[in-house]
Amino acid sequence: MPRTVFQEFTKGLWAEVPPYRLVLGLCPTLAMTTGVDNGFGMGVAVTFVLVCSNILISLLRKVIPKNGRIACYIVVIATFVIVVELLMQAYTYPLFLQMGIFIPLIVVNCILLGRAEAFASKHSIWPSLADGLGMGIGFTVSLVILAAIREIFGNGTFWNVRVMPVSFEPFAFLVTAPGAFVCLGLMLCIMNILGRK
Amino acid sequence: MRDMVSLFVAVLLFSAVSGGLLGALKEATEERIEYQQLKYVKGPAILGVLKGSSNDPLADRFKIRDGKEERTVYVGVFGGKANTVVIESSGRGYGGQIGLVVAVNIENDQLAGVGVTTLRETPGVGARVKTESSFASQFRGLSLVEPVKLKSEGGKIDALSGATVSSRGVVAGVAVASDVYKRLKPEIVEKTKSLKKL
């Protein structure tokens, strides 16, 4: 039975949420979740690129030659990533400074190429848009949750605002790279327990 | 063979379209990006050396051709007179170039302040040229008639102990700015005057 557009949208939020279910896009998931602002910014940037590239690739799926499709996808994705980079430099410069190298690295984020190859190249525009939006929002929410855990317990703040009492001793391990792996592992574990049938 | 040609044409078209699009976008955002960089990277240092000015030095800026280079000059208004200009320069430190903003009073040719924008010096050692305000404040009021030098080299600036290379880098950068100022002074004065009328 073909899925409806709405189902294509919601699958990205739970059943196939990128970092936890598909285990894709781990580089930004680990690197950009030291603070909620970074995680949210990364999520929004990826969502924008994902929606745009999904739409364009879906529109052009009949034109793109089968042998050269990956090259074409990368060109499309890279174009939108540079658009995001320029817009961030122009309008949210402090966030751009913090995210630095991880913005250009969105190009090689597996979620984008994965959705282009597995979905947008085989479906029409509306399901592709819904798929991109759902996956993007799922990715953003995942990043924000992971970042919230790391920032609240690792630094005592949420979106740079102190939420823990002053007497709270921050568990600084969580904001380091190994802490990211541990947090991600625990999240995967929780997701698997919740999703067990 | 047909496959090869269609592949070639497709990638060529994709690249051409995206190249054109990005070129246009870059042009459209260039001015805003420049202002953002000013505001967040150089801005705090420029406002620091022009503390107390009654205008926005980041907006009151102009460019001057200096040989092949183009230099940006920021103007500070004090007591109703546009009498202080900020010139960017840099000097070689221990870990790389130390970026500086150097404020000069155009009425008496004295240094009005020196601020550090970017540096890659060792934290806690060379990086103190930026964090210890007592170092940079030594430059204030020095006349540019005589060359700016460290005390060990016959000048007036005390190097930070343990950070001689970084201190020397800052002094060298100030000397560069001083040269630029002397070379371009007529143009700077003229452009500052015309800016004030706006």
XYZ file of C-alpha atoms in Angstrom, chain A residues 24-118:
95
model
C 23.112 8.678 9.834
C 24.651 12.128 10.134
C 26.626 11.312 13.242
C 29.416 13.811 12.647
C 27.279 16.904 13.339
C 25.271 14.967 15.914
C 28.401 14.436 17.975
C 30.269 17.636 17.216
C 27.540 20.252 17.245
C 25.644 19.283 20.389
C 27.822 20.957 23.012
C 25.133 23.619 23.322
C 21.447 23.803 22.415
C 21.985 26.865 20.221
C 24.593 25.033 18.117
C 22.441 21.918 17.841
C 19.377 23.890 16.815
C 21.330 25.957 14.274
C 22.817 22.828 12.744
C 19.389 21.180 12.606
C 17.801 24.147 10.860
C 20.671 24.386 8.367
C 20.395 20.675 7.519
C 16.595 20.882 7.265
C 16.818 23.762 4.819
C 19.346 21.991 2.612
C 17.443 18.695 2.834
C 14.093 20.185 1.811
C 15.590 22.217 -1.040
C 17.725 19.399 -2.419
C 14.875 16.881 -2.117
C 12.535 19.157 -4.069
C 15.052 19.922 -6.784
C 16.227 16.342 -7.201
C 12.654 15.111 -7.312
C 11.824 17.672 -10.010
C 14.886 16.748 -12.038
C 14.754 12.995 -11.491
C 13.784 12.335 -15.135
C 16.570 14.585 -16.468
C 19.475 13.369 -14.367
C 21.329 10.591 -16.210
C 21.413 7.344 -14.261
C 25.190 6.913 -14.384
C 26.029 10.396 -13.225
C 23.344 10.834 -10.621
C 25.615 10.965 -7.564
C 27.721 13.737 -9.110
C 24.573 15.716 -9.889
C 23.186 15.192 -6.367
C 26.421 16.422 -4.824
C 26.393 19.543 -6.999
C 22.809 20.297 -5.939
C 23.530 19.664 -2.255
C 26.778 21.637 -2.263
C 25.029 24.591 -3.882
C 22.410 24.760 -1.148
C 25.033 24.315 1.562
C 26.956 27.326 0.263
C 23.683 29.267 0.141
C 23.181 28.451 3.827
C 26.767 29.370 4.629
C 26.510 32.769 2.954
C 23.152 33.512 4.577
C 24.478 32.545 8.004
C 27.496 34.783 7.522
C 25.237 37.640 6.545
C 22.575 37.268 9.235
C 23.724 35.073 12.146
C 27.455 35.720 12.246
C 28.130 34.581 15.853
C 26.487 31.222 15.116
C 28.549 30.970 11.929
C 31.730 31.536 13.936
C 30.805 28.782 16.387
C 29.775 26.236 13.774
C 32.739 26.997 11.546
C 33.909 24.007 9.554
C 30.765 21.978 10.256
C 28.643 24.045 7.866
C 30.612 23.097 4.723
C 30.716 19.543 6.075
C 26.922 19.319 5.657
C 27.731 18.496 2.008
C 29.022 15.089 3.008
C 26.289 14.472 5.565
C 24.887 11.043 4.705
C 21.313 12.063 5.451
C 21.274 14.360 2.432
C 22.752 11.986 -0.098
C 20.796 9.147 1.489
C 17.440 10.855 1.084
C 18.294 12.037 -2.431
C 19.234 8.536 -3.569
C 16.729 6.505 -1.582
